[in-house]
mmCIF file of C-alpha atoms in Angstrom:
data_model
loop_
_atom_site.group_PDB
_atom_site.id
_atom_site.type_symbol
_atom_site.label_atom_id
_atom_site.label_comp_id
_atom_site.label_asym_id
_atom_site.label_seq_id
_atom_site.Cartn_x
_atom_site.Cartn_y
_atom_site.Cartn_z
ATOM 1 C CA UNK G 1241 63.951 2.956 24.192
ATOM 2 C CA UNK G 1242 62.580 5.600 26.215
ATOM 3 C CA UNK G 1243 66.042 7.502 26.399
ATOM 4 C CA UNK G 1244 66.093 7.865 22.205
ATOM 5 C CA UNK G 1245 62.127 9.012 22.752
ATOM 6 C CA UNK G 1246 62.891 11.691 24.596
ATOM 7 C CA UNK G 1247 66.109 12.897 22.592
ATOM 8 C CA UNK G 1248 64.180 12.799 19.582
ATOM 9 C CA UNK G 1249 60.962 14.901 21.056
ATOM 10 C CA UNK G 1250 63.180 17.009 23.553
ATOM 11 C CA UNK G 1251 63.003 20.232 21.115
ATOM 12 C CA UNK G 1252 58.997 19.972 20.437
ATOM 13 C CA UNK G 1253 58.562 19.059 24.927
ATOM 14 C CA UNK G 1254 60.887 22.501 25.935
ATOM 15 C CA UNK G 1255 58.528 24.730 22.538
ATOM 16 C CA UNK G 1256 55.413 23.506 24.356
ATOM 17 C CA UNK G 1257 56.811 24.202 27.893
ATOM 18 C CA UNK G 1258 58.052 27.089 26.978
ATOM 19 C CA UNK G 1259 54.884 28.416 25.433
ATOM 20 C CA UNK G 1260 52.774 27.806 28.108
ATOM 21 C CA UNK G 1261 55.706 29.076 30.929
ATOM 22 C CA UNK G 1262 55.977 31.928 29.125
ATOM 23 C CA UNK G 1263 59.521 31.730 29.168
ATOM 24 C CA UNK G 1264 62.885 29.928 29.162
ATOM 25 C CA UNK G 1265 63.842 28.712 32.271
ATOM 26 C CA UNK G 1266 60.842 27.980 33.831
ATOM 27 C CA UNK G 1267 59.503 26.183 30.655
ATOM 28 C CA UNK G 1268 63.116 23.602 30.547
ATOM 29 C CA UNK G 1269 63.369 23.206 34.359
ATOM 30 C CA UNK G 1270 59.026 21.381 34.062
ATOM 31 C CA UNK G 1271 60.819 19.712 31.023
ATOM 32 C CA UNK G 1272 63.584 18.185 33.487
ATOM 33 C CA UNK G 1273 60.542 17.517 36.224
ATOM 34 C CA UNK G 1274 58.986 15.299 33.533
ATOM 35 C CA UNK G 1275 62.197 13.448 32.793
ATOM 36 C CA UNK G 1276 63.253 12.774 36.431
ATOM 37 C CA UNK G 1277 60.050 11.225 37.023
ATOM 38 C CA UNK G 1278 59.914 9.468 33.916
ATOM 39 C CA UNK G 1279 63.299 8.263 34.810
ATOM 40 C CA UNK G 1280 61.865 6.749 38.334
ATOM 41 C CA UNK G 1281 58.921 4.987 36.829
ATOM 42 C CA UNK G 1282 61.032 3.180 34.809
ATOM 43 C CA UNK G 1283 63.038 2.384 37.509
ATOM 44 C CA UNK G 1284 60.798 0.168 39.474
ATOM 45 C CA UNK G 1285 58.724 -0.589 36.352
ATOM 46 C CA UNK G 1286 61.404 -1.404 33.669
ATOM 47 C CA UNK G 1287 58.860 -2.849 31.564
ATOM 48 C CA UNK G 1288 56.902 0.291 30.757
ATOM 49 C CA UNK G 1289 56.417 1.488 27.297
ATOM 50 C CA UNK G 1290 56.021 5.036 26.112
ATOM 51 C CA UNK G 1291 55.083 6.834 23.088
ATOM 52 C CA UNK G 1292 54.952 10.812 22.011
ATOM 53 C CA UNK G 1293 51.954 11.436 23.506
ATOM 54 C CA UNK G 1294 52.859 10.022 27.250
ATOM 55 C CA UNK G 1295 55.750 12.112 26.748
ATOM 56 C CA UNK G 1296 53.337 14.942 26.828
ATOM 57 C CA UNK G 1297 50.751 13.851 29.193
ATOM 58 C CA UNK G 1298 53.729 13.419 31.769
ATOM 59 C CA UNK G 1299 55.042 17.009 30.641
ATOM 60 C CA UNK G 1300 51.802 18.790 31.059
ATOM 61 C CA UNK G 1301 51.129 16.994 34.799
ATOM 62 C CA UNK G 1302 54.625 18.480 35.616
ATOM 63 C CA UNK G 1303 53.914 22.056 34.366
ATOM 64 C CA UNK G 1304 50.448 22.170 36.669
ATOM 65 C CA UNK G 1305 52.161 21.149 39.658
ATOM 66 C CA UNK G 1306 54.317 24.016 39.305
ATOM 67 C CA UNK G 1307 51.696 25.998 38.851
ATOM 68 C CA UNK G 1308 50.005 24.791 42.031
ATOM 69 C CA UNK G 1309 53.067 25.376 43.903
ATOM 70 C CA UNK G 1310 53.290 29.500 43.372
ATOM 71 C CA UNK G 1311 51.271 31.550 45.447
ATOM 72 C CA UNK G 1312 49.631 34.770 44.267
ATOM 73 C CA UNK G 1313 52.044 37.230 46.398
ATOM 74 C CA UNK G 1314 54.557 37.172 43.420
ATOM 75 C CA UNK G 1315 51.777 37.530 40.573
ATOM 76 C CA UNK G 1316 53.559 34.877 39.011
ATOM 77 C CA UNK G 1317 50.367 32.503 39.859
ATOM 78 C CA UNK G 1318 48.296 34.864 38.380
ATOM 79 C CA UNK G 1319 49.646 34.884 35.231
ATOM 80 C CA UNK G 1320 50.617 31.367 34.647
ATOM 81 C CA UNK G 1321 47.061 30.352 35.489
ATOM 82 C CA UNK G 1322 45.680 32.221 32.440
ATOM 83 C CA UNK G 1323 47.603 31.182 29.806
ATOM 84 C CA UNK G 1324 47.698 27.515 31.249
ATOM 85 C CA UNK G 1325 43.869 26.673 30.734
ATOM 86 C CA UNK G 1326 42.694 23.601 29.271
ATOM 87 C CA UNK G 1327 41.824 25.596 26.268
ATOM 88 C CA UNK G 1328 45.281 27.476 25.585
ATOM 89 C CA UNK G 1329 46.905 23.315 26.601
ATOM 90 C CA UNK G 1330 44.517 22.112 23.832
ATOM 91 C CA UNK G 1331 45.457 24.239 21.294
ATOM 92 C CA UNK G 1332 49.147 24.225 21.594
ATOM 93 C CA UNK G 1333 49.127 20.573 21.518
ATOM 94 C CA UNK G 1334 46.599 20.307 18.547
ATOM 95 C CA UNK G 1335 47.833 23.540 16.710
ATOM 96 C CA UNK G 1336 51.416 23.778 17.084
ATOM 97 C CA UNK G 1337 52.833 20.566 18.338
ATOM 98 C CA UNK G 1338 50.490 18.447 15.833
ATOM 99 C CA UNK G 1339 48.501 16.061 17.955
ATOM 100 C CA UNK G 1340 45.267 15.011 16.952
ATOM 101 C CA UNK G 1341 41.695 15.462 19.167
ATOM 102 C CA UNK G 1342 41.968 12.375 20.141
ATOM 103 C CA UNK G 1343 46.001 12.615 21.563
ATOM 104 C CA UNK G 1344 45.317 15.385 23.438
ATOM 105 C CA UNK G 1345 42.205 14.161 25.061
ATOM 106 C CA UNK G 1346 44.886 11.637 26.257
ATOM 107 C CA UNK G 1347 47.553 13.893 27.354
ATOM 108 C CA UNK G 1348 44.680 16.438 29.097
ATOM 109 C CA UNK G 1349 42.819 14.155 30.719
ATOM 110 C CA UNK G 1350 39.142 14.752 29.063
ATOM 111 C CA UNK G 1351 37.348 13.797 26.749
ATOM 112 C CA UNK G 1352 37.259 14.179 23.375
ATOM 113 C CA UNK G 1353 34.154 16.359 23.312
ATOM 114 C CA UNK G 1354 35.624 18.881 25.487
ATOM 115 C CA UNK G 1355 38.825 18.792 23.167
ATOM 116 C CA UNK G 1356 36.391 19.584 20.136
ATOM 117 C CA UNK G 1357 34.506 22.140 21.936
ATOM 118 C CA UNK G 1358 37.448 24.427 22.891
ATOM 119 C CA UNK G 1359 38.832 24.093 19.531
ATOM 120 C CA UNK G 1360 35.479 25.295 18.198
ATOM 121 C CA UNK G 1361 35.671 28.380 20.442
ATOM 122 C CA UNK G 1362 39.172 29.002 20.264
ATOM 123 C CA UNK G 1363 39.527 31.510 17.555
ATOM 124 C CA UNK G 1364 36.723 33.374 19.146
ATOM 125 C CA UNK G 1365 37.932 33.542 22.326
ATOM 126 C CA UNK G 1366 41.658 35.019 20.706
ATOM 127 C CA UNK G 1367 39.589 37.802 19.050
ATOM 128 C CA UNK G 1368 38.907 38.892 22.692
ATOM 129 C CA UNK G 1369 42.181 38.920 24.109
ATOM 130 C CA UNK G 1370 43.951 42.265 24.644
ATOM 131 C CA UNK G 1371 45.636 44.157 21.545
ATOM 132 C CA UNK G 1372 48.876 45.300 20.624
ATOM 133 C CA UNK G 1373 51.035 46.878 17.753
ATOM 134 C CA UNK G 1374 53.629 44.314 15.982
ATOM 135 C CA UNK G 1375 57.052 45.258 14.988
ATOM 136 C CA UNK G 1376 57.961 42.882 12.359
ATOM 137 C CA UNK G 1377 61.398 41.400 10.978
ATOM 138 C CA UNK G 1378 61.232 39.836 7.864
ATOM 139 C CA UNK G 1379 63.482 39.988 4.655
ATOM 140 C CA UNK G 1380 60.578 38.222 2.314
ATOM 141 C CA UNK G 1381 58.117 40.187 1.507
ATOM 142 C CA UNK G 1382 55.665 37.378 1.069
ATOM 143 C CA UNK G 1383 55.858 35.973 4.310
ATOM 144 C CA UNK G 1384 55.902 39.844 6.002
ATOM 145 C CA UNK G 1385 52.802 40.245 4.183
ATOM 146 C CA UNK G 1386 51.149 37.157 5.182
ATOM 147 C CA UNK G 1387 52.435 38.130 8.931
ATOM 148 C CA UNK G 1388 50.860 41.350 8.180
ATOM 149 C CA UNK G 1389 47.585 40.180 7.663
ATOM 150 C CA UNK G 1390 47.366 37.373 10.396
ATOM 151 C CA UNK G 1391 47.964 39.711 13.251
ATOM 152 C CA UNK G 1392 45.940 42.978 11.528
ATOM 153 C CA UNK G 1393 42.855 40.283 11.283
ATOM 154 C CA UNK G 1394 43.787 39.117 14.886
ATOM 155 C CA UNK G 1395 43.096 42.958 16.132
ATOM 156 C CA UNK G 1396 46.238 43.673 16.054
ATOM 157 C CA UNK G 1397 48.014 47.135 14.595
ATOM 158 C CA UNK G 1398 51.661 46.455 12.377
ATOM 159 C CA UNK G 1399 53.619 49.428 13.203
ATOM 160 C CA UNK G 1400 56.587 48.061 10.345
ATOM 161 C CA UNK G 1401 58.283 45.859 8.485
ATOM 162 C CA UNK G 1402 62.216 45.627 8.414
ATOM 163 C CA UNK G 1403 63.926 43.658 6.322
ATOM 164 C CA UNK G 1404 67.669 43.823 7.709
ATOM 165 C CA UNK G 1405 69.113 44.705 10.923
ATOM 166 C CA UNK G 1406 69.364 48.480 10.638
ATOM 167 C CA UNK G 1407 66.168 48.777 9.612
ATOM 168 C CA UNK G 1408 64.501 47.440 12.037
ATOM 169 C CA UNK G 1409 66.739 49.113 14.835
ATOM 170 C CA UNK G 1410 65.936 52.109 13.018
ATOM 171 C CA UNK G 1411 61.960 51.430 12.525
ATOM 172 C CA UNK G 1412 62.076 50.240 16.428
ATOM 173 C CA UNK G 1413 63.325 53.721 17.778
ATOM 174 C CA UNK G 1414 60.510 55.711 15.527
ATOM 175 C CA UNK G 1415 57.933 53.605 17.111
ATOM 176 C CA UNK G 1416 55.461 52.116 19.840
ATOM 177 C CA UNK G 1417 55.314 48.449 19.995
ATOM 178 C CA UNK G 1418 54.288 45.344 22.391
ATOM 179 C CA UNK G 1419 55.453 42.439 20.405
ATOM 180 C CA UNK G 1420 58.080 41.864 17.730
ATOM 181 C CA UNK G 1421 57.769 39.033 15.374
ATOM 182 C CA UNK G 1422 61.470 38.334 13.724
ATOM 183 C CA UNK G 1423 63.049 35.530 10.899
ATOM 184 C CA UNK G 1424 66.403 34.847 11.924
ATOM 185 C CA UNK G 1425 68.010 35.609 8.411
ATOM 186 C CA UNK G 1426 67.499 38.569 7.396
ATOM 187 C CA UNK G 1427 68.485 40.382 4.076
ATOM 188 C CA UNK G 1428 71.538 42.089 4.947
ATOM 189 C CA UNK G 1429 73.129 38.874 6.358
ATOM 190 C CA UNK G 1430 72.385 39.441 10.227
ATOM 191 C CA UNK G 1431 70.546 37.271 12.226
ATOM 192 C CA UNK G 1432 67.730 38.704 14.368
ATOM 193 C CA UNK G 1433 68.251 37.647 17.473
ATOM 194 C CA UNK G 1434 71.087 40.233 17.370
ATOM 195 C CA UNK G 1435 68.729 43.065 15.780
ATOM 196 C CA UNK G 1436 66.311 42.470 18.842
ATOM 197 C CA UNK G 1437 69.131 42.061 20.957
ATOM 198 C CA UNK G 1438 70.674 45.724 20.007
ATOM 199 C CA UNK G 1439 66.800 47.096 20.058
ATOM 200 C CA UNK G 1440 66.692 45.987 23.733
ATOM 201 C CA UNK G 1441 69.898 47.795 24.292
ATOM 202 C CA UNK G 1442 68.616 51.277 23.035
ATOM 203 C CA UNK G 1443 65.042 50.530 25.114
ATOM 204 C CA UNK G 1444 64.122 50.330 28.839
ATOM 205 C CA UNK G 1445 62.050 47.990 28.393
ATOM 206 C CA UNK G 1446 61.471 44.583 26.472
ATOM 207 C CA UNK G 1447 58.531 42.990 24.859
ATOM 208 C CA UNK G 1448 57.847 39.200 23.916
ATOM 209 C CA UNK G 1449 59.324 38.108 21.238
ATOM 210 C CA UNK G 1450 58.485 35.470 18.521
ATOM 211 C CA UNK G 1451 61.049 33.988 16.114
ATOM 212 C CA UNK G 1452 60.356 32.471 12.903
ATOM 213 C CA UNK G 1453 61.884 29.616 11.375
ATOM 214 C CA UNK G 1454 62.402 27.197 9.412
ATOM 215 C CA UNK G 1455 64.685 25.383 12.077
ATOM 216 C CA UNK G 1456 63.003 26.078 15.347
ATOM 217 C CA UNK G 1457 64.419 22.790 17.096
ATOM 218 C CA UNK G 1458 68.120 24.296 16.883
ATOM 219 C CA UNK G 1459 66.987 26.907 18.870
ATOM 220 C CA UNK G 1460 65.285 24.622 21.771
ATOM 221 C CA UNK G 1461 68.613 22.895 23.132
ATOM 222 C CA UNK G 1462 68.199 24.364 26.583
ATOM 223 C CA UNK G 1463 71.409 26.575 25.959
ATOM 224 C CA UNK G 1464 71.286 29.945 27.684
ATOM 225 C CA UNK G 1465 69.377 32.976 26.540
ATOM 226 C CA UNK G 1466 67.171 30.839 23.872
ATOM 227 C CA UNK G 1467 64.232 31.922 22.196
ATOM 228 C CA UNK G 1468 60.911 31.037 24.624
ATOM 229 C CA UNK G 1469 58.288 31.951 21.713
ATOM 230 C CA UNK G 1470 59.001 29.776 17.852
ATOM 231 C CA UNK G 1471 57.225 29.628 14.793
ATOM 232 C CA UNK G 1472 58.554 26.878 12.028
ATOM 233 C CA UNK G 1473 57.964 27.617 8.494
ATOM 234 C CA UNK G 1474 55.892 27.418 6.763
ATOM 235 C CA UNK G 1475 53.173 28.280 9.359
ATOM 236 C CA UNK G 1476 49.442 28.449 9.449
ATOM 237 C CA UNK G 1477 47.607 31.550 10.224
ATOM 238 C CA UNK G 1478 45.885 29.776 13.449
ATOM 239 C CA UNK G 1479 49.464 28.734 14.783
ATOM 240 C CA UNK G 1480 50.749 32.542 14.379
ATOM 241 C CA UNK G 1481 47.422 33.739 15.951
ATOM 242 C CA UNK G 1482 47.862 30.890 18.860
ATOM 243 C CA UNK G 1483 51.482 32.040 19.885
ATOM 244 C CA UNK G 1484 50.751 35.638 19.407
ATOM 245 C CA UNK G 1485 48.242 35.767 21.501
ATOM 246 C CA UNK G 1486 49.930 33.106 24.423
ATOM 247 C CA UNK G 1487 53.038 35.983 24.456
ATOM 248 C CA UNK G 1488 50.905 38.935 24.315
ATOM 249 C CA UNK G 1489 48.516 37.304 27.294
ATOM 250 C CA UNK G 1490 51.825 36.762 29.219
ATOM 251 C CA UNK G 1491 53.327 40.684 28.811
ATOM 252 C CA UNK G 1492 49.440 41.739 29.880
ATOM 253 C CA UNK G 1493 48.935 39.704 32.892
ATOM 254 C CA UNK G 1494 52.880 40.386 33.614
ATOM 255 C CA UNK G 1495 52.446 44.325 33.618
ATOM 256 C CA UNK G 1496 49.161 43.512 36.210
ATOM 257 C CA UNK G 1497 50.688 41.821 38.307
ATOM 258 C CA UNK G 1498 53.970 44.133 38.800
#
């Protein structure tokens, strides 16, 4: 049934909504678009069947007619327009929901050959987006390190790694950053959303964020104040590079337009 579809993809349609909004609220209210008109189709066509990747086609129709609908005198047009190209669509769907070339031909609209030929450019075309130092939060050293080394090779400069929540209040007031990438457990027993949380507190100003998890659908249950940038573990170093740069491109164009 479509209604136990959508519960069971509801946390991976609000992560790609929310990627390509940029943030919470505008990413869950395209998610509720897509399920009102879902709802009507079925409506006066009860017979009509639907599987993941109509789920996603409908979802990404429903975030560009937002889109269409802002005007430039807010900025907000501006920036949603960059980071909702068919190349940044292609490889959120292929790179961090999971679809294959083929699926997301289907849910873009194109063809398969112009799926292919923006994934062959993609990693390219992140090289040349705009740079930033990374504050991150991470209690195993492994996975810091591997963090480390995805966003140094991305172009990016790693001003820290904390491992509890003092730390990495501590390490944020010593430094200059424009992205933080944070577990959720950290060493000491504290979560991270409440070590970024208290950073925000002690700055007048606040940067994207990316969480990383091994749970990332019990933070995407449209509750208040959730997370608009996830990671699940274990993670590949195109998928960390992909999000990076979608929240970085967001914080650029966002500073432009104000």
């Amino acid at each position: 049934m479509l209604s136990d579809l959508i519960s069971s993809e509801l946390p991976y349609l609000r992560r790609y909504a929310r990627g390509l909004m940029g943030e919470q609220q505008n990413g869950d209210e395209a998610v509720e678009d897509m399920i009102e008109s879902l709802i009507f189709r079925i409506s006066v066509a009860p017979d009509l069947k639907f599987q993941k990747a109509d789920l996603f086609a409908e979802l990404d129709k429903s975030i560009r007619k937002r889109v269409s609908t802002l005007t430039d005198e807010t900025g907000i047009a501006k920036i949603l327009n960059a980071m909702t190209t068919l190349q940044r669509r292609s490889l959120l769907l292929t790179v961090v929901e999971g679809f294959s070339v083929q699926e997301s031909a289907r849910i873009l609209s194109v063809g398969v050959p112009d799926v292919e030929e923006m994934l062959r450019t993609a990693e390219s075309a992140i090289a040349n987006e705009v740079s930033t130092s990374v504050l991150i939060i991470e209690d195993e050293s492994m996975i810091s390190y591997q963090l480390s080394q995805i966003v140094t090779e991305a172009g990016h400069k790693v001003v820290g790694v904390a491992t509890t929540q003092t730390e990495a209040v501590q390490l944020a007031a010593e430094s200059e950053f424009g992205l933080i990438l944070s577990d959720l457990r950290l060493a000491d027993g504290s979560v991270g959303i409440d070590a970024v949380k208290e950073i925000f507190s002690k700055m007048n100003r606040e940067v994207p964020v990316i969480y990383i998890t091994a749970y990332p659908e019990m933070l995407l249950q449209g509750q208040d104040d959730e997370p608009s940038y996830l990671i699940p573990k274990p993670f590949e170093p195109l998928h960390v590079r992909t999000v990076v740069d979608q929240a970085i491109l967001s914080a650029f164009l966002g500073q432009e337009a104000a």
